[in-house]
JSON list of C-alpha atoms in Angstrom, two decimals:
[
{"chain": "A", "resi": 1, "resn": "UNK", "atom": "CA", "xyz": [-0.20, 0.04, -0.11]},
{"chain": "A", "resi": 2, "resn": "UNK", "atom": "CA", "xyz": [1.51, 3.38, -0.74]},
{"chain": "A", "resi": 3, "resn": "UNK", "atom": "CA", "xyz": [2.22, 6.03, 1.88]},
{"chain": "A", "resi": 4, "resn": "UNK", "atom": "CA", "xyz": [-0.09, 8.59, 2.41]},
{"chain": "A", "resi": 5, "resn": "UNK", "atom": "CA", "xyz": [0.02, 11.70, 4.27]},
{"chain": "A", "resi": 6, "resn": "UNK", "atom": "CA", "xyz": [-2.18, 13.90, 6.20]},
{"chain": "A", "resi": 7, "resn": "UNK", "atom": "CA", "xyz": [-1.96, 17.88, 5.54]},
{"chain": "A", "resi": 8, "resn": "UNK", "atom": "CA", "xyz": [-0.75, 18.17, 9.44]},
{"chain": "A", "resi": 9, "resn": "UNK", "atom": "CA", "xyz": [1.88, 15.62, 8.42]},
{"chain": "A", "resi": 10, "resn": "UNK", "atom": "CA", "xyz": [3.17, 17.55, 5.33]},
{"chain": "A", "resi": 11, "resn": "UNK", "atom": "CA", "xyz": [2.53, 20.88, 7.45]},
{"chain": "A", "resi": 12, "resn": "UNK", "atom": "CA", "xyz": [4.83, 19.52, 10.01]},
{"chain": "A", "resi": 13, "resn": "UNK", "atom": "CA", "xyz": [7.32, 18.05, 7.78]},
{"chain": "A", "resi": 14, "resn": "UNK", "atom": "CA", "xyz": [7.98, 21.11, 5.54]},
{"chain": "A", "resi": 15, "resn": "UNK", "atom": "CA", "xyz": [7.56, 23.69, 8.38]},
{"chain": "A", "resi": 16, "resn": "UNK", "atom": "CA", "xyz": [4.32, 25.54, 6.74]},
{"chain": "A", "resi": 17, "resn": "UNK", "atom": "CA", "xyz": [0.94, 26.23, 7.89]},
{"chain": "A", "resi": 18, "resn": "UNK", "atom": "CA", "xyz": [-2.04, 23.96, 6.97]},
{"chain": "A", "resi": 19, "resn": "UNK", "atom": "CA", "xyz": [-3.28, 27.26, 5.29]},
{"chain": "A", "resi": 20, "resn": "UNK", "atom": "CA", "xyz": [-0.43, 27.57, 3.28]},
{"chain": "A", "resi": 21, "resn": "UNK", "atom": "CA", "xyz": [-0.87, 23.82, 2.04]},
{"chain": "A", "resi": 22, "resn": "UNK", "atom": "CA", "xyz": [-4.73, 24.84, 1.31]},
{"chain": "A", "resi": 23, "resn": "UNK", "atom": "CA", "xyz": [-3.26, 27.59, -0.98]},
{"chain": "A", "resi": 24, "resn": "UNK", "atom": "CA", "xyz": [-0.97, 25.41, -2.74]},
{"chain": "A", "resi": 25, "resn": "UNK", "atom": "CA", "xyz": [-3.80, 23.37, -3.62]},
{"chain": "A", "resi": 26, "resn": "UNK", "atom": "CA", "xyz": [-5.82, 26.25, -4.63]},
{"chain": "A", "resi": 27, "resn": "UNK", "atom": "CA", "xyz": [-2.98, 26.88, -6.96]},
{"chain": "A", "resi": 28, "resn": "UNK", "atom": "CA", "xyz": [-3.11, 23.28, -8.38]},
{"chain": "A", "resi": 29, "resn": "UNK", "atom": "CA", "xyz": [0.08, 22.69, -7.16]},
{"chain": "A", "resi": 30, "resn": "UNK", "atom": "CA", "xyz": [-1.21, 19.76, -4.89]},
{"chain": "A", "resi": 31, "resn": "UNK", "atom": "CA", "xyz": [-4.14, 17.48, -5.89]},
{"chain": "A", "resi": 32, "resn": "UNK", "atom": "CA", "xyz": [-5.01, 15.44, -2.57]},
{"chain": "A", "resi": 33, "resn": "UNK", "atom": "CA", "xyz": [-7.68, 12.69, -2.34]},
{"chain": "A", "resi": 34, "resn": "UNK", "atom": "CA", "xyz": [-10.57, 13.59, -0.25]},
{"chain": "A", "resi": 35, "resn": "UNK", "atom": "CA", "xyz": [-12.33, 10.92, 2.27]},
{"chain": "A", "resi": 36, "resn": "UNK", "atom": "CA", "xyz": [-14.41, 11.28, 5.20]},
{"chain": "A", "resi": 37, "resn": "UNK", "atom": "CA", "xyz": [-17.74, 12.84, 5.41]},
{"chain": "A", "resi": 38, "resn": "UNK", "atom": "CA", "xyz": [-18.37, 15.19, 2.94]},
{"chain": "A", "resi": 39, "resn": "UNK", "atom": "CA", "xyz": [-14.89, 14.95, 1.47]},
{"chain": "A", "resi": 40, "resn": "UNK", "atom": "CA", "xyz": [-13.37, 17.12, 4.31]},
{"chain": "A", "resi": 41, "resn": "UNK", "atom": "CA", "xyz": [-10.40, 15.16, 4.91]},
{"chain": "A", "resi": 42, "resn": "UNK", "atom": "CA", "xyz": [-7.24, 15.77, 2.40]},
{"chain": "A", "resi": 43, "resn": "UNK", "atom": "CA", "xyz": [-5.21, 12.44, 1.77]},
{"chain": "A", "resi": 44, "resn": "UNK", "atom": "CA", "xyz": [-1.58, 13.18, 0.21]},
{"chain": "A", "resi": 45, "resn": "UNK", "atom": "CA", "xyz": [0.08, 10.94, -1.76]},
{"chain": "A", "resi": 46, "resn": "UNK", "atom": "CA", "xyz": [4.16, 10.22, -2.64]},
{"chain": "A", "resi": 47, "resn": "UNK", "atom": "CA", "xyz": [3.39, 12.25, -5.68]},
{"chain": "A", "resi": 48, "resn": "UNK", "atom": "CA", "xyz": [1.81, 15.39, -3.67]},
{"chain": "A", "resi": 49, "resn": "UNK", "atom": "CA", "xyz": [4.92, 15.31, -1.15]},
{"chain": "A", "resi": 50, "resn": "UNK", "atom": "CA", "xyz": [7.51, 15.43, -4.00]},
{"chain": "A", "resi": 51, "resn": "UNK", "atom": "CA", "xyz": [5.35, 18.22, -5.72]},
{"chain": "A", "resi": 52, "resn": "UNK", "atom": "CA", "xyz": [5.27, 20.11, -2.21]},
{"chain": "A", "resi": 53, "resn": "UNK", "atom": "CA", "xyz": [9.02, 19.55, -2.11]},
{"chain": "A", "resi": 54, "resn": "UNK", "atom": "CA", "xyz": [9.66, 20.92, -5.78]},
{"chain": "A", "resi": 55, "resn": "UNK", "atom": "CA", "xyz": [7.66, 24.20, -5.20]},
{"chain": "A", "resi": 56, "resn": "UNK", "atom": "CA", "xyz": [9.26, 24.84, -2.31]},
{"chain": "A", "resi": 57, "resn": "UNK", "atom": "CA", "xyz": [12.65, 24.61, -3.90]},
{"chain": "A", "resi": 58, "resn": "UNK", "atom": "CA", "xyz": [11.31, 26.55, -6.88]},
{"chain": "A", "resi": 59, "resn": "UNK", "atom": "CA", "xyz": [10.27, 29.18, -4.51]},
{"chain": "A", "resi": 60, "resn": "UNK", "atom": "CA", "xyz": [13.66, 29.45, -2.85]},
{"chain": "A", "resi": 61, "resn": "UNK", "atom": "CA", "xyz": [15.10, 30.05, -6.26]},
{"chain": "A", "resi": 62, "resn": "UNK", "atom": "CA", "xyz": [12.68, 33.10, -6.47]},
{"chain": "A", "resi": 63, "resn": "UNK", "atom": "CA", "xyz": [10.16, 31.50, -9.09]},
{"chain": "A", "resi": 64, "resn": "UNK", "atom": "CA", "xyz": [6.47, 32.49, -9.32]},
{"chain": "A", "resi": 65, "resn": "UNK", "atom": "CA", "xyz": [4.02, 29.98, -8.13]},
{"chain": "A", "resi": 66, "resn": "UNK", "atom": "CA", "xyz": [2.53, 30.01, -11.58]},
{"chain": "A", "resi": 67, "resn": "UNK", "atom": "CA", "xyz": [6.13, 29.31, -12.97]},
{"chain": "A", "resi": 68, "resn": "UNK", "atom": "CA", "xyz": [6.89, 26.62, -10.39]},
{"chain": "A", "resi": 69, "resn": "UNK", "atom": "CA", "xyz": [3.58, 24.67, -11.14]},
{"chain": "A", "resi": 70, "resn": "UNK", "atom": "CA", "xyz": [4.18, 25.07, -15.36]},
{"chain": "A", "resi": 71, "resn": "UNK", "atom": "CA", "xyz": [7.35, 23.45, -14.54]},
{"chain": "A", "resi": 72, "resn": "UNK", "atom": "CA", "xyz": [6.28, 20.95, -12.04]},
{"chain": "A", "resi": 73, "resn": "UNK", "atom": "CA", "xyz": [3.48, 20.16, -14.39]},
{"chain": "A", "resi": 74, "resn": "UNK", "atom": "CA", "xyz": [5.69, 19.48, -17.19]},
{"chain": "A", "resi": 75, "resn": "UNK", "atom": "CA", "xyz": [7.43, 16.53, -15.57]},
{"chain": "A", "resi": 76, "resn": "UNK", "atom": "CA", "xyz": [3.92, 15.06, -14.82]},
{"chain": "A", "resi": 77, "resn": "UNK", "atom": "CA", "xyz": [3.25, 14.67, -18.87]},
{"chain": "A", "resi": 78, "resn": "UNK", "atom": "CA", "xyz": [4.78, 12.50, -21.18]},
{"chain": "A", "resi": 79, "resn": "UNK", "atom": "CA", "xyz": [6.61, 15.34, -22.99]},
{"chain": "A", "resi": 80, "resn": "UNK", "atom": "CA", "xyz": [10.19, 15.66, -24.49]},
{"chain": "A", "resi": 81, "resn": "UNK", "atom": "CA", "xyz": [12.51, 15.82, -21.27]},
{"chain": "A", "resi": 82, "resn": "UNK", "atom": "CA", "xyz": [14.90, 17.85, -23.76]},
{"chain": "A", "resi": 83, "resn": "UNK", "atom": "CA", "xyz": [11.65, 20.66, -23.86]},
{"chain": "A", "resi": 84, "resn": "UNK", "atom": "CA", "xyz": [11.21, 20.51, -20.12]},
{"chain": "A", "resi": 85, "resn": "UNK", "atom": "CA", "xyz": [15.06, 21.26, -19.43]},
{"chain": "A", "resi": 86, "resn": "UNK", "atom": "CA", "xyz": [15.40, 23.95, -21.76]},
{"chain": "A", "resi": 87, "resn": "UNK", "atom": "CA", "xyz": [12.19, 25.57, -20.19]},
{"chain": "A", "resi": 88, "resn": "UNK", "atom": "CA", "xyz": [13.69, 25.34, -16.90]},
{"chain": "A", "resi": 89, "resn": "UNK", "atom": "CA", "xyz": [16.89, 26.54, -17.95]},
{"chain": "A", "resi": 90, "resn": "UNK", "atom": "CA", "xyz": [15.29, 29.51, -19.39]},
{"chain": "A", "resi": 91, "resn": "UNK", "atom": "CA", "xyz": [13.09, 30.24, -16.39]},
{"chain": "A", "resi": 92, "resn": "UNK", "atom": "CA", "xyz": [16.41, 29.95, -14.12]},
{"chain": "A", "resi": 93, "resn": "UNK", "atom": "CA", "xyz": [18.23, 32.51, -16.58]},
{"chain": "A", "resi": 94, "resn": "UNK", "atom": "CA", "xyz": [15.81, 35.08, -16.59]},
{"chain": "A", "resi": 95, "resn": "UNK", "atom": "CA", "xyz": [15.77, 34.62, -12.55]},
{"chain": "A", "resi": 96, "resn": "UNK", "atom": "CA", "xyz": [19.45, 34.64, -12.40]},
{"chain": "A", "resi": 97, "resn": "UNK", "atom": "CA", "xyz": [19.56, 38.05, -14.13]},
{"chain": "A", "resi": 98, "resn": "UNK", "atom": "CA", "xyz": [16.80, 39.84, -12.10]},
{"chain": "A", "resi": 99, "resn": "UNK", "atom": "CA", "xyz": [18.61, 38.44, -8.98]},
{"chain": "A", "resi": 100, "resn": "UNK", "atom": "CA", "xyz": [22.18, 39.74, -10.39]},
{"chain": "A", "resi": 101, "resn": "UNK", "atom": "CA", "xyz": [20.62, 42.91, -11.12]},
{"chain": "A", "resi": 102, "resn": "UNK", "atom": "CA", "xyz": [18.89, 43.46, -7.37]},
{"chain": "A", "resi": 103, "resn": "UNK", "atom": "CA", "xyz": [22.54, 42.30, -5.99]},
{"chain": "A", "resi": 104, "resn": "UNK", "atom": "CA", "xyz": [24.34, 45.06, -7.86]},
{"chain": "A", "resi": 105, "resn": "UNK", "atom": "CA", "xyz": [21.42, 47.81, -6.69]},
{"chain": "A", "resi": 106, "resn": "UNK", "atom": "CA", "xyz": [22.13, 46.38, -3.12]},
{"chain": "A", "resi": 107, "resn": "UNK", "atom": "CA", "xyz": [25.85, 46.81, -3.81]},
{"chain": "A", "resi": 108, "resn": "UNK", "atom": "CA", "xyz": [25.50, 50.34, -5.12]},
{"chain": "A", "resi": 109, "resn": "UNK", "atom": "CA", "xyz": [23.20, 51.19, -2.32]},
{"chain": "A", "resi": 110, "resn": "UNK", "atom": "CA", "xyz": [25.84, 49.45, 0.42]},
{"chain": "A", "resi": 111, "resn": "UNK", "atom": "CA", "xyz": [28.46, 51.80, -1.26]},
{"chain": "A", "resi": 112, "resn": "UNK", "atom": "CA", "xyz": [26.29, 54.88, -0.87]},
{"chain": "A", "resi": 113, "resn": "UNK", "atom": "CA", "xyz": [25.46, 54.07, 2.87]},
{"chain": "A", "resi": 114, "resn": "UNK", "atom": "CA", "xyz": [29.45, 53.54, 3.27]},
{"chain": "A", "resi": 115, "resn": "UNK", "atom": "CA", "xyz": [30.27, 56.73, 1.55]},
{"chain": "A", "resi": 116, "resn": "UNK", "atom": "CA", "xyz": [27.85, 58.86, 3.85]},
{"chain": "A", "resi": 117, "resn": "UNK", "atom": "CA", "xyz": [29.14, 56.98, 6.98]},
{"chain": "A", "resi": 118, "resn": "UNK", "atom": "CA", "xyz": [32.65, 58.20, 6.37]},
{"chain": "A", "resi": 119, "resn": "UNK", "atom": "CA", "xyz": [31.60, 61.79, 5.70]},
{"chain": "A", "resi": 120, "resn": "UNK", "atom": "CA", "xyz": [29.63, 62.05, 8.77]},
{"chain": "A", "resi": 121, "resn": "UNK", "atom": "CA", "xyz": [32.71, 60.56, 10.83]},
{"chain": "A", "resi": 122, "resn": "UNK", "atom": "CA", "xyz": [34.95, 63.13, 9.38]},
{"chain": "A", "resi": 123, "resn": "UNK", "atom": "CA", "xyz": [32.28, 66.06, 10.15]},
{"chain": "A", "resi": 124, "resn": "UNK", "atom": "CA", "xyz": [32.11, 64.72, 13.33]},
{"chain": "A", "resi": 125, "resn": "UNK", "atom": "CA", "xyz": [35.74, 64.55, 13.89]},
{"chain": "A", "resi": 126, "resn": "UNK", "atom": "CA", "xyz": [36.34, 68.06, 12.80]},
{"chain": "A", "resi": 127, "resn": "UNK", "atom": "CA", "xyz": [33.38, 69.39, 15.21]},
{"chain": "A", "resi": 128, "resn": "UNK", "atom": "CA", "xyz": [35.22, 67.34, 17.75]},
{"chain": "A", "resi": 129, "resn": "UNK", "atom": "CA", "xyz": [38.48, 68.84, 17.27]},
{"chain": "A", "resi": 130, "resn": "UNK", "atom": "CA", "xyz": [36.97, 72.14, 16.91]},
{"chain": "A", "resi": 131, "resn": "UNK", "atom": "CA", "xyz": [35.50, 71.89, 20.35]},
{"chain": "A", "resi": 132, "resn": "UNK", "atom": "CA", "xyz": [38.16, 70.30, 21.71]},
{"chain": "A", "resi": 133, "resn": "UNK", "atom": "CA", "xyz": [37.66, 67.00, 22.26]}
]
């Protein structure tokens, strides 16, 4: 029999809230089976667990949830793996460019802060010298 997981099991394992798990389900990233009265109990499969793990990895890489779903869904289909990998590389390249631009902006900001600190220290030293401190 295949291993199944409750929403609490996966939320605990991946340090998520059950609300986040339901959100991922609403986004089409997870598709648990339903059981119990009125289908209120979610039963997650090993496939759902893997999809959740890939979703969280995609988020860490900076991908949107829709981009993550698109890439993860490609692996569920019997399409050409080469096309899937090319798509993944394209998405990663775009995000790498974005992150590199953000890093350059942050470095420029940091350099400006350091310059202001130097100027303020120099002015303070002049004031202290003038006031005999």
